[in-house]
mmCIF file of C-alpha atoms in Angstrom:
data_model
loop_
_atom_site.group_PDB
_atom_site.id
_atom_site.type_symbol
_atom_site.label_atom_id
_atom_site.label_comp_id
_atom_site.label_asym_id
_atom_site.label_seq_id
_atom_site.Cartn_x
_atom_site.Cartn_y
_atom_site.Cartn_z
ATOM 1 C CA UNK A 26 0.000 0.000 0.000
ATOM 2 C CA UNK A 27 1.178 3.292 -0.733
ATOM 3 C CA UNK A 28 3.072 5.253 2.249
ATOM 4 C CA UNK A 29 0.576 8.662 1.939
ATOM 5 C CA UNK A 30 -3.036 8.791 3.059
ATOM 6 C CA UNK A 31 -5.512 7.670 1.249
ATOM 7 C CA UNK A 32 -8.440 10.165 -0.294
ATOM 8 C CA UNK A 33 -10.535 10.801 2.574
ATOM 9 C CA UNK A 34 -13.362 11.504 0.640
ATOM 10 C CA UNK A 35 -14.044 7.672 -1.085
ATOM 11 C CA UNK A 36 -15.767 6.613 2.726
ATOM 12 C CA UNK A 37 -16.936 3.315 0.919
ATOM 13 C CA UNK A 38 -19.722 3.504 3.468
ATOM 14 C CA UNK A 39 -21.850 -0.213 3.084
ATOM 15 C CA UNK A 40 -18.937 -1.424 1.025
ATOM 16 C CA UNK A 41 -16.379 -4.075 2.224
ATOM 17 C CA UNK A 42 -12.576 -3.851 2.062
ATOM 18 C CA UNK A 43 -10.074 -6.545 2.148
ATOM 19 C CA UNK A 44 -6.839 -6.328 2.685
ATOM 20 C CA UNK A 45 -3.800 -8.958 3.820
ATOM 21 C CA UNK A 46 -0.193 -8.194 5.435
ATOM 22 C CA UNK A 47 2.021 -11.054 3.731
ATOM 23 C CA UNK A 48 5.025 -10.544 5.983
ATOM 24 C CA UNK A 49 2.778 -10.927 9.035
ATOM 25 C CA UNK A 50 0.342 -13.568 7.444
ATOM 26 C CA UNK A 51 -2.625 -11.830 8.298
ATOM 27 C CA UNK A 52 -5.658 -11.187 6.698
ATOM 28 C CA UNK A 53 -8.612 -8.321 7.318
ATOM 29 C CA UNK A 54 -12.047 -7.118 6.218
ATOM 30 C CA UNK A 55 -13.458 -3.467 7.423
ATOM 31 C CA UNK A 56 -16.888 -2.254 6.670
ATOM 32 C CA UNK A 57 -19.422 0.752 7.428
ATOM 33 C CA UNK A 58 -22.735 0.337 7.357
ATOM 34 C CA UNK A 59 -25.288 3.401 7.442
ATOM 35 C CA UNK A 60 -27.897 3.650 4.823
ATOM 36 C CA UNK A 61 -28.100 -0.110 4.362
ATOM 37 C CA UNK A 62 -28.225 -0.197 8.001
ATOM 38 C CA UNK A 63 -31.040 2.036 8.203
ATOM 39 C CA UNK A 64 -33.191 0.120 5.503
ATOM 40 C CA UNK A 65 -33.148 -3.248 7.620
ATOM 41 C CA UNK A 66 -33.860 -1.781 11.104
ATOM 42 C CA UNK A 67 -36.413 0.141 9.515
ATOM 43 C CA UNK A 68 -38.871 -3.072 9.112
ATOM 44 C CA UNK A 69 -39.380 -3.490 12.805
ATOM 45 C CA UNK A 70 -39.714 -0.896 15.750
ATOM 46 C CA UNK A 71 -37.169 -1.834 18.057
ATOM 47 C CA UNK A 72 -36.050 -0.548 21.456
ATOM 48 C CA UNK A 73 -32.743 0.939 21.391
ATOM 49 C CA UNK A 74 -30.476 -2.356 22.960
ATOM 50 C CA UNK A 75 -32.030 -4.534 20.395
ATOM 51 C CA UNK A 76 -31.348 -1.886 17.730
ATOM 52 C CA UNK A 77 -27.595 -1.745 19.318
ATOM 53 C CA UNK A 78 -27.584 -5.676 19.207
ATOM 54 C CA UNK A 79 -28.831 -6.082 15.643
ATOM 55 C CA UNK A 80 -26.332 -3.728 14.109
ATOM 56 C CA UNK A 81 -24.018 -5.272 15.793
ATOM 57 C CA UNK A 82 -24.686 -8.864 14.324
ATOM 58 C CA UNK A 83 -25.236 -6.957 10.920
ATOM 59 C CA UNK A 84 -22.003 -6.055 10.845
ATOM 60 C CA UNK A 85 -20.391 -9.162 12.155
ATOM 61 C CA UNK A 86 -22.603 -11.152 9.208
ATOM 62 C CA UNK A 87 -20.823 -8.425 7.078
ATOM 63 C CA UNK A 88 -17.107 -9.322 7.802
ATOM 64 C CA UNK A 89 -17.540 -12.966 8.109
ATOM 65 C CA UNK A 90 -19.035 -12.495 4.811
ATOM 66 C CA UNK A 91 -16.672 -10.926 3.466
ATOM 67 C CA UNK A 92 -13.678 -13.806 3.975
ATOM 68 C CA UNK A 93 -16.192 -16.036 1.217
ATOM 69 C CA UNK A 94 -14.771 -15.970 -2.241
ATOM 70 C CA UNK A 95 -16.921 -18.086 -4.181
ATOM 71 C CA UNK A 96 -19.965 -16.538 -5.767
ATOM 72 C CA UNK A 97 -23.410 -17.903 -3.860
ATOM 73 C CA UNK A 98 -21.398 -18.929 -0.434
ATOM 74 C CA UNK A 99 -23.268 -17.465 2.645
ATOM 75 C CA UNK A 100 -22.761 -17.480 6.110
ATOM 76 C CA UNK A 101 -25.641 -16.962 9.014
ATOM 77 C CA UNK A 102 -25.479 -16.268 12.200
ATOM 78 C CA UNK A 103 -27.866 -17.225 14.801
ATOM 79 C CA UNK A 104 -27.824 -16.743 18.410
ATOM 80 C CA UNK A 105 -30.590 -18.581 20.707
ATOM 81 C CA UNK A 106 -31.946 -19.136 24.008
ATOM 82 C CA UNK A 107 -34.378 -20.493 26.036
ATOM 83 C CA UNK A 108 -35.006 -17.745 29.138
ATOM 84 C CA UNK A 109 -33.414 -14.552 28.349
ATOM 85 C CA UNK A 110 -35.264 -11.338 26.668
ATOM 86 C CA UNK A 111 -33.883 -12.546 23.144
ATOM 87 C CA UNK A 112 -35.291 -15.062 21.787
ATOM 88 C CA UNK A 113 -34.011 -15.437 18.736
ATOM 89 C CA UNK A 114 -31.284 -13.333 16.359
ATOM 90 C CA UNK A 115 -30.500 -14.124 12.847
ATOM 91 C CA UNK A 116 -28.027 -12.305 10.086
ATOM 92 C CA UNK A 117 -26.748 -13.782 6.839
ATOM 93 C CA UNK A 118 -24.903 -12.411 4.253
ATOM 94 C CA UNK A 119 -24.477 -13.805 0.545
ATOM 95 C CA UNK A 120 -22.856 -12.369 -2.581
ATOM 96 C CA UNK A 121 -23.312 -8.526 -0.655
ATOM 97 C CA UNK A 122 -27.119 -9.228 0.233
ATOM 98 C CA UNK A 123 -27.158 -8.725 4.126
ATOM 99 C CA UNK A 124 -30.417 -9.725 6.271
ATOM 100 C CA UNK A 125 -31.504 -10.009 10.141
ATOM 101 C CA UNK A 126 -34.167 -9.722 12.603
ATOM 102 C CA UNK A 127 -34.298 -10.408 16.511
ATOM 103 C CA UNK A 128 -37.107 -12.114 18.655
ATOM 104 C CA UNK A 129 -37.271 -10.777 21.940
ATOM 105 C CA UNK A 130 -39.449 -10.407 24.864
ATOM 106 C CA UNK A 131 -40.599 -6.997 25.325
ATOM 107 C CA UNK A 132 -41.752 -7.066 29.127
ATOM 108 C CA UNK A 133 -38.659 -9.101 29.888
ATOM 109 C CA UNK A 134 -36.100 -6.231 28.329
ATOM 110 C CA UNK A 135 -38.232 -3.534 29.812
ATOM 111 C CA UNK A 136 -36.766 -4.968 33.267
ATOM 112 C CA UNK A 137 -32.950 -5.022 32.412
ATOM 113 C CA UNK A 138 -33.101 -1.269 31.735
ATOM 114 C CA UNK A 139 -31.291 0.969 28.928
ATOM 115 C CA UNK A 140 -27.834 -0.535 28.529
ATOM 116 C CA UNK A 141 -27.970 -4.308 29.570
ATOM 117 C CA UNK A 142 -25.219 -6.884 29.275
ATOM 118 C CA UNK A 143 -25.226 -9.668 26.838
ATOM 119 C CA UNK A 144 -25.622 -12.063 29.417
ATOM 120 C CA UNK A 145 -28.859 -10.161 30.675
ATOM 121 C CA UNK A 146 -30.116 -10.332 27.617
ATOM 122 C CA UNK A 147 -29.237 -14.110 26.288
ATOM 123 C CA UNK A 148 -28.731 -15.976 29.719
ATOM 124 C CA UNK A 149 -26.934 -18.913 29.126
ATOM 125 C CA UNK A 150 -27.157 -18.756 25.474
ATOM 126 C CA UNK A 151 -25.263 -20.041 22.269
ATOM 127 C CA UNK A 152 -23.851 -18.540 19.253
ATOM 128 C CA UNK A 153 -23.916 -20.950 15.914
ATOM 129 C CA UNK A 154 -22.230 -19.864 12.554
ATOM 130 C CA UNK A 155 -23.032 -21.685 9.799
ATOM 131 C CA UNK A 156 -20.962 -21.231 6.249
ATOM 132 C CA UNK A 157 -22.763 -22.769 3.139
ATOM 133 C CA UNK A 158 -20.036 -23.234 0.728
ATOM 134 C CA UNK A 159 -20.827 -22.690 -3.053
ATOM 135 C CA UNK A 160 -17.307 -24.525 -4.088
ATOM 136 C CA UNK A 161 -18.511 -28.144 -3.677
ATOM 137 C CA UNK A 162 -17.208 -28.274 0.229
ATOM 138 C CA UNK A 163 -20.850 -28.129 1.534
ATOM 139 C CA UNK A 164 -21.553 -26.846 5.041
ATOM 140 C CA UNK A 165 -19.651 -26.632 8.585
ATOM 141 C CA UNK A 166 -20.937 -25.137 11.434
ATOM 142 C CA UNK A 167 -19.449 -24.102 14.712
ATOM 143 C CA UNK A 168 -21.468 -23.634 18.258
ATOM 144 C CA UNK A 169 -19.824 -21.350 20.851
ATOM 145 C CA UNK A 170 -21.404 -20.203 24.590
ATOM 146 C CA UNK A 171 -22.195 -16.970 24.088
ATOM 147 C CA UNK A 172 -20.111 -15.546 26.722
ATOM 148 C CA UNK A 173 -18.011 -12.132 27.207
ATOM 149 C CA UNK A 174 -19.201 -8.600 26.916
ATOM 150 C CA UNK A 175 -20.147 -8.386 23.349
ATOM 151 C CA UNK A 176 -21.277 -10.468 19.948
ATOM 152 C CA UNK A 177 -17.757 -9.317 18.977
ATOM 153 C CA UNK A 178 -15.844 -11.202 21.706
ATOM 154 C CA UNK A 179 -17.998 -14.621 20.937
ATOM 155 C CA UNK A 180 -17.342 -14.556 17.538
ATOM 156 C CA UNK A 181 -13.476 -14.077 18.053
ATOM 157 C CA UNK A 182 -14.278 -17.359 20.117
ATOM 158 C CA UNK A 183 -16.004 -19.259 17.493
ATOM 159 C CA UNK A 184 -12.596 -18.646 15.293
ATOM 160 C CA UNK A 185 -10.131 -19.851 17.916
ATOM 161 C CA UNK A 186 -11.958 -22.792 19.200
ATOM 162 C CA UNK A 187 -13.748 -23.971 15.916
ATOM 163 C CA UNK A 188 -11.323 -23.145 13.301
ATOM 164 C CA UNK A 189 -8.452 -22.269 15.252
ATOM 165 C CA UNK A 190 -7.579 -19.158 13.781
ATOM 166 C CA UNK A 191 -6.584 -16.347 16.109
ATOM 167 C CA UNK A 192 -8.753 -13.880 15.449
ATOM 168 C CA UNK A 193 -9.722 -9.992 16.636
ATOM 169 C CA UNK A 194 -12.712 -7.857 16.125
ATOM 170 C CA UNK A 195 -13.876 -4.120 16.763
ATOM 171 C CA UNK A 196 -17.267 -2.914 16.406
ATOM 172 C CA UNK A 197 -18.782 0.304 17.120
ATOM 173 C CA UNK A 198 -22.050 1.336 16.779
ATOM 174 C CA UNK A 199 -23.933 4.610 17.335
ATOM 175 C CA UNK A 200 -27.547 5.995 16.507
ATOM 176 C CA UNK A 201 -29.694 8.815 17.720
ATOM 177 C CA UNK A 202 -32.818 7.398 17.829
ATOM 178 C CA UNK A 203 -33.885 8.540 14.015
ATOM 179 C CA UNK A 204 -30.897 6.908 12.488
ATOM 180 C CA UNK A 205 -27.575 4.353 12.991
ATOM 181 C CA UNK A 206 -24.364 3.721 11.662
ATOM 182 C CA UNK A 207 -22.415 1.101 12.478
ATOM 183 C CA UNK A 208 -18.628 -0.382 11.241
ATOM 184 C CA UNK A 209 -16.259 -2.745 12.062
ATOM 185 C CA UNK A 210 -12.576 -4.211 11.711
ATOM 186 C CA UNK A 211 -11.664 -8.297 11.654
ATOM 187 C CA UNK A 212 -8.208 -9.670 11.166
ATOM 188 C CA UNK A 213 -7.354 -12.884 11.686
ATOM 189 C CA UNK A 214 -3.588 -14.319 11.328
ATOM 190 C CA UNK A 215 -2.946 -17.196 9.320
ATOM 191 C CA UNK A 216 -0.199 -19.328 11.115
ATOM 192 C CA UNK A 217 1.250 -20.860 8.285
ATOM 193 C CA UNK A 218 1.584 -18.552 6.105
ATOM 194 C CA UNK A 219 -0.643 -17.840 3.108
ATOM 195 C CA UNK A 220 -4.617 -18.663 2.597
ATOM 196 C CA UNK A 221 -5.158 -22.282 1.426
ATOM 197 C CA UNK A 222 -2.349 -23.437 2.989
ATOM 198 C CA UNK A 223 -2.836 -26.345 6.059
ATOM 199 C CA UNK A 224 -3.156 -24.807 9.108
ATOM 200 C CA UNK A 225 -0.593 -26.301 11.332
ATOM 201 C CA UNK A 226 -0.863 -25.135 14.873
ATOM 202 C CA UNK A 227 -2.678 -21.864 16.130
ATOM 203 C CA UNK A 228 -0.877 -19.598 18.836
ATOM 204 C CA UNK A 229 -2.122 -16.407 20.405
ATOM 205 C CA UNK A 230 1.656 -15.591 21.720
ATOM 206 C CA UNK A 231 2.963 -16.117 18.017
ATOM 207 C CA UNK A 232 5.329 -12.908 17.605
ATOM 208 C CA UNK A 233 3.669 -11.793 14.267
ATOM 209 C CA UNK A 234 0.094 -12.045 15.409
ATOM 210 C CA UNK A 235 0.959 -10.303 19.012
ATOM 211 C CA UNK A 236 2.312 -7.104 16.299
ATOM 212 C CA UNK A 237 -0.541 -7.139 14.626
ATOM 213 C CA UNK A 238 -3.250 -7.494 17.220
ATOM 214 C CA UNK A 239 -1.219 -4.645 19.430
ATOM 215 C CA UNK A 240 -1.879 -2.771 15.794
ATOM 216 C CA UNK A 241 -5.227 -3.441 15.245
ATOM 217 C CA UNK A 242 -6.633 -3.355 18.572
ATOM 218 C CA UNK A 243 -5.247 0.250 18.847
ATOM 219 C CA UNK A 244 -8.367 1.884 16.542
ATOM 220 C CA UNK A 245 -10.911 3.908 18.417
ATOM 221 C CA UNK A 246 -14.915 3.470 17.895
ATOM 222 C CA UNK A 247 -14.869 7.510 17.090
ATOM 223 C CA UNK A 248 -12.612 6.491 13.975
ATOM 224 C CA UNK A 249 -14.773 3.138 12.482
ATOM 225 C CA UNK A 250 -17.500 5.304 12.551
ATOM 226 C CA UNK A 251 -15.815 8.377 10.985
ATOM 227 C CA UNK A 252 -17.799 9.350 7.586
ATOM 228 C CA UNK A 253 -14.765 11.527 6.938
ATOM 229 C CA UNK A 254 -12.322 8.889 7.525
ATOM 230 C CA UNK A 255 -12.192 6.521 4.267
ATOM 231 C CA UNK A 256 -11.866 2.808 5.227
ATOM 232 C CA UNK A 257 -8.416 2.620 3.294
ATOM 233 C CA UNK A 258 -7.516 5.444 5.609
ATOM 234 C CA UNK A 259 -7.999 3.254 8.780
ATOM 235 C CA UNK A 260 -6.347 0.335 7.471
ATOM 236 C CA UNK A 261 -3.232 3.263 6.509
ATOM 237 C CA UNK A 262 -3.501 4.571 10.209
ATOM 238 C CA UNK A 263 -3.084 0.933 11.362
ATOM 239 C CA UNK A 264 -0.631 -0.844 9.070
ATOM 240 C CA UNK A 265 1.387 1.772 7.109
ATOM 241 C CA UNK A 266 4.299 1.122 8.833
ATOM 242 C CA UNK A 267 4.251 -2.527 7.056
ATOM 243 C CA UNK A 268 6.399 -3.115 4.204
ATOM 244 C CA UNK A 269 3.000 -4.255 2.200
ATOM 245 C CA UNK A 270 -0.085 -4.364 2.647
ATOM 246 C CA UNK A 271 -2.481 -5.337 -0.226
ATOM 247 C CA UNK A 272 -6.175 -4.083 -0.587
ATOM 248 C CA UNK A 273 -9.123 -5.592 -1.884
ATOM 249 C CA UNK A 274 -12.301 -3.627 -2.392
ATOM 250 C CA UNK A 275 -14.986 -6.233 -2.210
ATOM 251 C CA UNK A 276 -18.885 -6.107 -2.422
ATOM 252 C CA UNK A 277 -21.360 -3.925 -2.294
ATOM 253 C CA UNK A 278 -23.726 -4.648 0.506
ATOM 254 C CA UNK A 279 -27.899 -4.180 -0.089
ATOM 255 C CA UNK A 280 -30.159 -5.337 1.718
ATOM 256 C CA UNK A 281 -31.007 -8.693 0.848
ATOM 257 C CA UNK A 282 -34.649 -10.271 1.973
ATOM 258 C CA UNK A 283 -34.883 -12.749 -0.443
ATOM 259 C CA UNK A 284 -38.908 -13.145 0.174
ATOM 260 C CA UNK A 285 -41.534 -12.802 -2.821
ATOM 261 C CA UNK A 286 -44.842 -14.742 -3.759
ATOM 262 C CA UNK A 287 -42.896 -16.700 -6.155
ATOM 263 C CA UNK A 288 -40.417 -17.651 -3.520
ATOM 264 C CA UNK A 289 -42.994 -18.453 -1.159
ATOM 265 C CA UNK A 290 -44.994 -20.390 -3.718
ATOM 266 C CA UNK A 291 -42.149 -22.456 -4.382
ATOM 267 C CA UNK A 292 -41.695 -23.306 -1.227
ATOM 268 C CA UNK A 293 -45.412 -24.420 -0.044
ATOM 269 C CA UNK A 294 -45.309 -26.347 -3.180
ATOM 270 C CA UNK A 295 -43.010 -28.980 -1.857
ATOM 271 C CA UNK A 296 -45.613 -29.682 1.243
ATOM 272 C CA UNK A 297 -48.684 -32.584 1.000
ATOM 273 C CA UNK A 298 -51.609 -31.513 -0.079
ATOM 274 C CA UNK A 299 -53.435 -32.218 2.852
ATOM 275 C CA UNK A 300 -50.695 -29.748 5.104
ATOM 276 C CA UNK A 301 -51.247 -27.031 2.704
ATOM 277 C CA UNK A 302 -54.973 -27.252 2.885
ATOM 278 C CA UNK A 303 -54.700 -27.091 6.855
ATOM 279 C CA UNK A 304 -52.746 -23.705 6.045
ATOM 280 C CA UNK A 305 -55.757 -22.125 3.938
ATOM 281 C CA UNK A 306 -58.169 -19.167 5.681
ATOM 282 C CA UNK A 307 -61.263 -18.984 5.349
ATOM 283 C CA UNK A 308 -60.617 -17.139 1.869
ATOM 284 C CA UNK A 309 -58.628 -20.247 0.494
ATOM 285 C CA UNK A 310 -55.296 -18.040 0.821
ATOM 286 C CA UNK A 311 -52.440 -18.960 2.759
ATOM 287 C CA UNK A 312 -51.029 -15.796 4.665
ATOM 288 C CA UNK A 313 -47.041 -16.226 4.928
ATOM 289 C CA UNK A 314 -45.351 -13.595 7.401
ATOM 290 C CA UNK A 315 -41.400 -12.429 6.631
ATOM 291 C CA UNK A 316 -40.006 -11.907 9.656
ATOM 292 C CA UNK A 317 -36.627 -10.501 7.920
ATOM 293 C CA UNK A 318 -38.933 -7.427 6.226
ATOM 294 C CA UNK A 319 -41.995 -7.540 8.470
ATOM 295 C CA UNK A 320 -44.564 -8.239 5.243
ATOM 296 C CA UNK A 321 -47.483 -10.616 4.928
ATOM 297 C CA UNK A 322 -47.577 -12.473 1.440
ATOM 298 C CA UNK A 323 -50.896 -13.964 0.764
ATOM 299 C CA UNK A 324 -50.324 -17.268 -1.445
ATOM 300 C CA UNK A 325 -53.380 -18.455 -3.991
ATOM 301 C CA UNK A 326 -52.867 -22.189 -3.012
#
């Protein structure tokens, strides 16, 4: 990467950027979401810690995504349990198409008050991640507690323990009741060496991953969420001390409910008749909710 700052004014806000540090084997994603952010909290009135919470997953969904490379790969992440005020959570991201919604409990959350912990608000809950590979290696999932103070620190989990890849993640997110913006850094080292390579051990005291987490974990929440500050610039402010550092300007993310009649016909299709008939109302329609984009779709069965 070049050794002067970047243009400021190319934010790439709800666009992802790759880049890798070959003489530290390490490999990151960055992302800012604001408008796109906007459009998928928009289809549900939430109170402000689920609003924190979901922008949060959305962009965790986001960065995950963005280590795919095959066109039509996805990865979802869904976070569950039985006696806490969330219910349910669920993002996934494919091809730059980013979706989520949370369950919750609204009596429940009214009694943990206006900032509560992630505990208070899962219990004893789990995290799964789930990546659908498009390149013939099907699907792998990992299943973590979710414990620590954020969504953040449980994904870093899932990495070390599931794929055992030391990984560190920043997230910041900030709204004012009318709006949100949200952003976030993930780099991961790679212990032996480049990507594709067999991964031979995985060490949190290696001496090039201590550099770069030291690095990385140095970037303020004020400056991910920055609209002045362009998301090459942070990776400059980070790493431009590095011999290299290689960028990759990835996807841009939309939102990305995939839910229409046809879909939804297609899908009631495949059940027996005598299932779809115990769907039909009184009208002979059967009424399909999205919880993703909070719309009914009424299907002529």
């Amino acid at each position: 990467m070049d050794q002067t700052t970047p243009n400021s004014d190319e934010t790439y806000a709800g666009r992802l950027l790759g880049f890798t540090i070959p003489s530290r084997s390490a490999r990151g994603r960055v992302v800012r979401l604001d408008s796109v952010l906007d459009e998928i909290l928009s289809a549900h009135d939430y109170p402000a810690p689920i609003t924190h919470l979901l922008a949060e997953a959305l962009v965790l969904a986001s960065l995950m995504g963005g280590l795919l490379k095959d066109d039509g790969s996805q990865v979802t992440m869904q976070a569950q349990t039985e006696a806490g005020a969330v219910k349910l959570l669920v993002c996934d991201f494919r091809d730059g198409k980013l979706r989520g919604y949370v369950d919750f409990d609204e009596a429940r959350l009214a009694e943990l008050g206006a900032n509560p912990s992630l505990f208070a608000l899962f219990g004893k809950g789990y995290l799964a991640i789930t990546f659908d590979m498009a390149d013939g290696r099907g699907r792998y999932q990992g299943i973590v507690p979710l414990e620590g103070d954020s969504l953040s620190e449980a994904c870093e989990n899932y990495f070390f323990q599931s794929e055992q890849v030391p990984t560190m993640i920043r997230c910041a997110v900030r709204g004012d009741g009318r709006s949100c913006s949200a952003a976030g850094l993930l780099i991961q080292h790679l212990p032996d060496g480049e990507e594709g390579r067999e991964r031979l051990h995985a060490r949190l005291d290696h001496p090039e991953w201590e550099h770069v987490a030291v690095m990385a974990g140095s970037i303020r929440h004020d400056e991910l969420l920055d609209p002045a500050l362009s998301l090459e610039a942070i990776v400059w402010r980070l790493f431009h001390e590095e011999e290299e550092v290689r960028i990759q300007r990835g996807a841009q993310i939309v939102r990305g409910c995939r839910c229409s009649v046809e879909h939804y016909e297609e899908v009631i299709a495949r059940f027996p008749e005598a299932d779809r008939a115990d769907m039909r109302d009184d009208q002979g329609l059967i009424l399909v909710d999205c919880a993703f984009c909070s719309k009914q779709f009424a299907i002529a069965a």
